[in-house]
Amino acid sequence: MKVEKDFLAGDARQIIRAYEAGSIRVNENLITRSCVITPSAVDSGWRPERFEDLRPEDFTPLVEDRPEVILLGTGGETRIPPQEILAAVLGQGVGLEFMDTGAACRTFNVLVGEERSVMAALLMID
């Protein structure tokens, strides 16, 4: 799905331009594996490949950056993370919202447009 949002030309922020099964386009870069996106950076080497691979330690470096909220894109459908993951993130005072990856992509762009401190941790849609 192509995501249309008006941002100024020359804007240096990371914006999700499109997503579909197996890929996410951030600005002009095509990402084909799980990734973490902030308004200023993209890490296309996030360890978990599937929802079942998620571990609390996958979130340790994410909460260290102290975002206001982490949007967890759980793939093609919304899934509730295990209690240990919820406790690991929320216990550090960081918000965690979980939703399907498409919804996380759209929500990320809205929050970036509002200049919020947001991080998207995205699993690919199968």
JSON list of N, CA and C in Angstrom, two decimals, residues 73-111:
[
{"chain": "A", "resi": 73, "resn": "GLY", "atom": "N", "xyz": [4.92, -3.22, 15.12]},
{"chain": "A", "resi": 73, "resn": "GLY", "atom": "CA", "xyz": [4.17, -3.78, 14.00]},
{"chain": "A", "resi": 73, "resn": "GLY", "atom": "C", "xyz": [4.33, -5.29, 14.02]},
{"chain": "A", "resi": 74, "resn": "THR", "atom": "N", "xyz": [3.24, -6.00, 14.25]},
{"chain": "A", "resi": 74, "resn": "THR", "atom": "CA", "xyz": [3.29, -7.44, 14.50]},
{"chain": "A", "resi": 74, "resn": "THR", "atom": "C", "xyz": [3.09, -8.29, 13.24]},
{"chain": "A", "resi": 75, "resn": "GLY", "atom": "N", "xyz": [3.28, -7.72, 12.07]},
{"chain": "A", "resi": 75, "resn": "GLY", "atom": "CA", "xyz": [3.10, -8.46, 10.83]},
{"chain": "A", "resi": 75, "resn": "GLY", "atom": "C", "xyz": [1.75, -8.18, 10.21]},
{"chain": "A", "resi": 76, "resn": "GLY", "atom": "N", "xyz": [1.15, -9.18, 9.58]},
{"chain": "A", "resi": 76, "resn": "GLY", "atom": "CA", "xyz": [-0.10, -9.00, 8.85]},
{"chain": "A", "resi": 76, "resn": "GLY", "atom": "C", "xyz": [-1.33, -8.87, 9.72]},
{"chain": "A", "resi": 77, "resn": "GLU", "atom": "N", "xyz": [-1.23, -9.24, 10.97]},
{"chain": "A", "resi": 77, "resn": "GLU", "atom": "CA", "xyz": [-2.37, -9.12, 11.88]},
{"chain": "A", "resi": 77, "resn": "GLU", "atom": "C", "xyz": [-1.90, -8.64, 13.24]},
{"chain": "A", "resi": 78, "resn": "THR", "atom": "N", "xyz": [-2.81, -8.02, 13.98]},
{"chain": "A", "resi": 78, "resn": "THR", "atom": "CA", "xyz": [-2.48, -7.55, 15.32]},
{"chain": "A", "resi": 78, "resn": "THR", "atom": "C", "xyz": [-2.36, -8.74, 16.26]},
{"chain": "A", "resi": 79, "resn": "ARG", "atom": "N", "xyz": [-1.25, -8.79, 16.97]},
{"chain": "A", "resi": 79, "resn": "ARG", "atom": "CA", "xyz": [-1.03, -9.84, 17.96]},
{"chain": "A", "resi": 79, "resn": "ARG", "atom": "C", "xyz": [-0.53, -9.20, 19.25]},
{"chain": "A", "resi": 80, "resn": "ILE", "atom": "N", "xyz": [-0.92, -9.76, 20.37]},
{"chain": "A", "resi": 80, "resn": "ILE", "atom": "CA", "xyz": [-0.52, -9.22, 21.67]},
{"chain": "A", "resi": 80, "resn": "ILE", "atom": "C", "xyz": [0.81, -9.83, 22.06]},
{"chain": "A", "resi": 81, "resn": "PRO", "atom": "N", "xyz": [1.82, -8.99, 22.34]},
{"chain": "A", "resi": 81, "resn": "PRO", "atom": "CA", "xyz": [3.13, -9.52, 22.74]},
{"chain": "A", "resi": 81, "resn": "PRO", "atom": "C", "xyz": [3.05, -10.23, 24.10]},
{"chain": "A", "resi": 82, "resn": "PRO", "atom": "N", "xyz": [3.98, -11.15, 24.34]},
{"chain": "A", "resi": 82, "resn": "PRO", "atom": "CA", "xyz": [4.02, -11.82, 25.64]},
{"chain": "A", "resi": 82, "resn": "PRO", "atom": "C", "xyz": [4.19, -10.82, 26.79]},
{"chain": "A", "resi": 83, "resn": "GLN", "atom": "N", "xyz": [3.70, -11.20, 27.95]},
{"chain": "A", "resi": 83, "resn": "GLN", "atom": "CA", "xyz": [3.74, -10.36, 29.14]},
{"chain": "A", "resi": 83, "resn": "GLN", "atom": "C", "xyz": [5.16, -9.89, 29.46]},
{"chain": "A", "resi": 84, "resn": "GLU", "atom": "N", "xyz": [6.16, -10.76, 29.25]},
{"chain": "A", "resi": 84, "resn": "GLU", "atom": "CA", "xyz": [7.55, -10.37, 29.56]},
{"chain": "A", "resi": 84, "resn": "GLU", "atom": "C", "xyz": [8.00, -9.17, 28.73]},
{"chain": "A", "resi": 85, "resn": "ILE", "atom": "N", "xyz": [7.55, -9.11, 27.49]},
{"chain": "A", "resi": 85, "resn": "ILE", "atom": "CA", "xyz": [7.92, -7.98, 26.63]},
{"chain": "A", "resi": 85, "resn": "ILE", "atom": "C", "xyz": [7.20, -6.72, 27.09]},
{"chain": "A", "resi": 86, "resn": "LEU", "atom": "N", "xyz": [5.92, -6.83, 27.37]},
{"chain": "A", "resi": 86, "resn": "LEU", "atom": "CA", "xyz": [5.18, -5.67, 27.88]},
{"chain": "A", "resi": 86, "resn": "LEU", "atom": "C", "xyz": [5.83, -5.13, 29.13]},
{"chain": "A", "resi": 87, "resn": "ALA", "atom": "N", "xyz": [6.19, -6.01, 30.06]},
{"chain": "A", "resi": 87, "resn": "ALA", "atom": "CA", "xyz": [6.81, -5.58, 31.32]},
{"chain": "A", "resi": 87, "resn": "ALA", "atom": "C", "xyz": [8.17, -4.94, 31.08]},
{"chain": "A", "resi": 88, "resn": "ALA", "atom": "N", "xyz": [8.96, -5.50, 30.15]},
{"chain": "A", "resi": 88, "resn": "ALA", "atom": "CA", "xyz": [10.30, -4.97, 29.88]},
{"chain": "A", "resi": 88, "resn": "ALA", "atom": "C", "xyz": [10.24, -3.55, 29.35]},
{"chain": "A", "resi": 89, "resn": "VAL", "atom": "N", "xyz": [9.27, -3.26, 28.51]},
{"chain": "A", "resi": 89, "resn": "VAL", "atom": "CA", "xyz": [9.17, -1.92, 27.91]},
{"chain": "A", "resi": 89, "resn": "VAL", "atom": "C", "xyz": [8.45, -0.96, 28.85]},
{"chain": "A", "resi": 90, "resn": "LEU", "atom": "N", "xyz": [7.27, -1.33, 29.28]},
{"chain": "A", "resi": 90, "resn": "LEU", "atom": "CA", "xyz": [6.48, -0.44, 30.13]},
{"chain": "A", "resi": 90, "resn": "LEU", "atom": "C", "xyz": [7.16, -0.17, 31.47]},
{"chain": "A", "resi": 91, "resn": "GLY", "atom": "N", "xyz": [7.92, -1.14, 31.97]},
{"chain": "A", "resi": 91, "resn": "GLY", "atom": "CA", "xyz": [8.65, -0.97, 33.22]},
{"chain": "A", "resi": 91, "resn": "GLY", "atom": "C", "xyz": [9.74, 0.07, 33.14]},
{"chain": "A", "resi": 92, "resn": "GLN", "atom": "N", "xyz": [10.14, 0.44, 31.92]},
{"chain": "A", "resi": 92, "resn": "GLN", "atom": "CA", "xyz": [11.15, 1.49, 31.73]},
{"chain": "A", "resi": 92, "resn": "GLN", "atom": "C", "xyz": [10.52, 2.85, 31.45]},
{"chain": "A", "resi": 93, "resn": "GLY", "atom": "N", "xyz": [9.20, 2.93, 31.58]},
{"chain": "A", "resi": 93, "resn": "GLY", "atom": "CA", "xyz": [8.53, 4.20, 31.38]},
{"chain": "A", "resi": 93, "resn": "GLY", "atom": "C", "xyz": [8.34, 4.59, 29.92]},
{"chain": "A", "resi": 94, "resn": "VAL", "atom": "N", "xyz": [8.44, 3.61, 29.02]},
{"chain": "A", "resi": 94, "resn": "VAL", "atom": "CA", "xyz": [8.26, 3.86, 27.59]},
{"chain": "A", "resi": 94, "resn": "VAL", "atom": "C", "xyz": [6.93, 3.23, 27.18]},
{"chain": "A", "resi": 95, "resn": "GLY", "atom": "N", "xyz": [6.13, 3.95, 26.42]},
{"chain": "A", "resi": 95, "resn": "GLY", "atom": "CA", "xyz": [4.87, 3.41, 25.94]},
{"chain": "A", "resi": 95, "resn": "GLY", "atom": "C", "xyz": [5.09, 2.35, 24.87]},
{"chain": "A", "resi": 96, "resn": "LEU", "atom": "N", "xyz": [4.21, 1.38, 24.81]},
{"chain": "A", "resi": 96, "resn": "LEU", "atom": "CA", "xyz": [4.28, 0.34, 23.78]},
{"chain": "A", "resi": 96, "resn": "LEU", "atom": "C", "xyz": [2.88, 0.13, 23.22]},
{"chain": "A", "resi": 97, "resn": "GLU", "atom": "N", "xyz": [2.74, 0.37, 21.93]},
{"chain": "A", "resi": 97, "resn": "GLU", "atom": "CA", "xyz": [1.48, 0.13, 21.23]},
{"chain": "A", "resi": 97, "resn": "GLU", "atom": "C", "xyz": [1.74, -0.97, 20.22]},
{"chain": "A", "resi": 98, "resn": "PHE", "atom": "N", "xyz": [0.89, -1.97, 20.16]},
{"chain": "A", "resi": 98, "resn": "PHE", "atom": "CA", "xyz": [1.07, -3.05, 19.20]},
{"chain": "A", "resi": 98, "resn": "PHE", "atom": "C", "xyz": [-0.12, -3.09, 18.26]},
{"chain": "A", "resi": 99, "resn": "MET", "atom": "N", "xyz": [0.19, -3.32, 16.99]},
{"chain": "A", "resi": 99, "resn": "MET", "atom": "CA", "xyz": [-0.83, -3.30, 15.93]},
{"chain": "A", "resi": 99, "resn": "MET", "atom": "C", "xyz": [-0.24, -4.01, 14.72]},
{"chain": "A", "resi": 100, "resn": "ASP", "atom": "N", "xyz": [-1.06, -4.28, 13.71]},
{"chain": "A", "resi": 100, "resn": "ASP", "atom": "CA", "xyz": [-0.49, -4.88, 12.51]},
{"chain": "A", "resi": 100, "resn": "ASP", "atom": "C", "xyz": [0.50, -3.90, 11.89]},
{"chain": "A", "resi": 101, "resn": "THR", "atom": "N", "xyz": [1.41, -4.40, 11.10]},
{"chain": "A", "resi": 101, "resn": "THR", "atom": "CA", "xyz": [2.51, -3.58, 10.58]},
{"chain": "A", "resi": 101, "resn": "THR", "atom": "C", "xyz": [2.01, -2.43, 9.70]},
{"chain": "A", "resi": 102, "resn": "GLY", "atom": "N", "xyz": [0.98, -2.65, 8.91]},
{"chain": "A", "resi": 102, "resn": "GLY", "atom": "CA", "xyz": [0.43, -1.56, 8.10]},
{"chain": "A", "resi": 102, "resn": "GLY", "atom": "C", "xyz": [-0.06, -0.41, 8.96]},
{"chain": "A", "resi": 103, "resn": "ALA", "atom": "N", "xyz": [-0.80, -0.73, 10.01]},
{"chain": "A", "resi": 103, "resn": "ALA", "atom": "CA", "xyz": [-1.29, 0.31, 10.92]},
{"chain": "A", "resi": 103, "resn": "ALA", "atom": "C", "xyz": [-0.13, 1.01, 11.62]},
{"chain": "A", "resi": 104, "resn": "ALA", "atom": "N", "xyz": [0.90, 0.26, 11.98]},
{"chain": "A", "resi": 104, "resn": "ALA", "atom": "CA", "xyz": [2.08, 0.86, 12.63]},
{"chain": "A", "resi": 104, "resn": "ALA", "atom": "C", "xyz": [2.78, 1.83, 11.68]},
{"chain": "A", "resi": 105, "resn": "CYS", "atom": "N", "xyz": [2.86, 1.48, 10.40]},
{"chain": "A", "resi": 105, "resn": "CYS", "atom": "CA", "xyz": [3.48, 2.38, 9.41]},
{"chain": "A", "resi": 105, "resn": "CYS", "atom": "C", "xyz": [2.69, 3.69, 9.31]},
{"chain": "A", "resi": 106, "resn": "ARG", "atom": "N", "xyz": [1.39, 3.58, 9.20]},
{"chain": "A", "resi": 106, "resn": "ARG", "atom": "CA", "xyz": [0.56, 4.79, 9.08]},
{"chain": "A", "resi": 106, "resn": "ARG", "atom": "C", "xyz": [0.62, 5.64, 10.35]},
{"chain": "A", "resi": 107, "resn": "THR", "atom": "N", "xyz": [0.56, 4.99, 11.50]},
{"chain": "A", "resi": 107, "resn": "THR", "atom": "CA", "xyz": [0.61, 5.71, 12.78]},
{"chain": "A", "resi": 107, "resn": "THR", "atom": "C", "xyz": [1.96, 6.39, 12.96]},
{"chain": "A", "resi": 108, "resn": "PHE", "atom": "N", "xyz": [3.04, 5.72, 12.57]},
{"chain": "A", "resi": 108, "resn": "PHE", "atom": "CA", "xyz": [4.38, 6.31, 12.66]},
{"chain": "A", "resi": 108, "resn": "PHE", "atom": "C", "xyz": [4.40, 7.64, 11.91]},
{"chain": "A", "resi": 109, "resn": "ASN", "atom": "N", "xyz": [3.92, 7.65, 10.67]},
{"chain": "A", "resi": 109, "resn": "ASN", "atom": "CA", "xyz": [3.95, 8.89, 9.89]},
{"chain": "A", "resi": 109, "resn": "ASN", "atom": "C", "xyz": [3.15, 10.00, 10.54]},
{"chain": "A", "resi": 110, "resn": "VAL", "atom": "N", "xyz": [2.00, 9.68, 11.09]},
{"chain": "A", "resi": 110, "resn": "VAL", "atom": "CA", "xyz": [1.18, 10.70, 11.77]},
{"chain": "A", "resi": 110, "resn": "VAL", "atom": "C", "xyz": [1.96, 11.28, 12.95]},
{"chain": "A", "resi": 111, "resn": "LEU", "atom": "N", "xyz": [2.56, 10.42, 13.76]},
{"chain": "A", "resi": 111, "resn": "LEU", "atom": "CA", "xyz": [3.29, 10.90, 14.95]},
{"chain": "A", "resi": 111, "resn": "LEU", "atom": "C", "xyz": [4.55, 11.67, 14.56]}
]
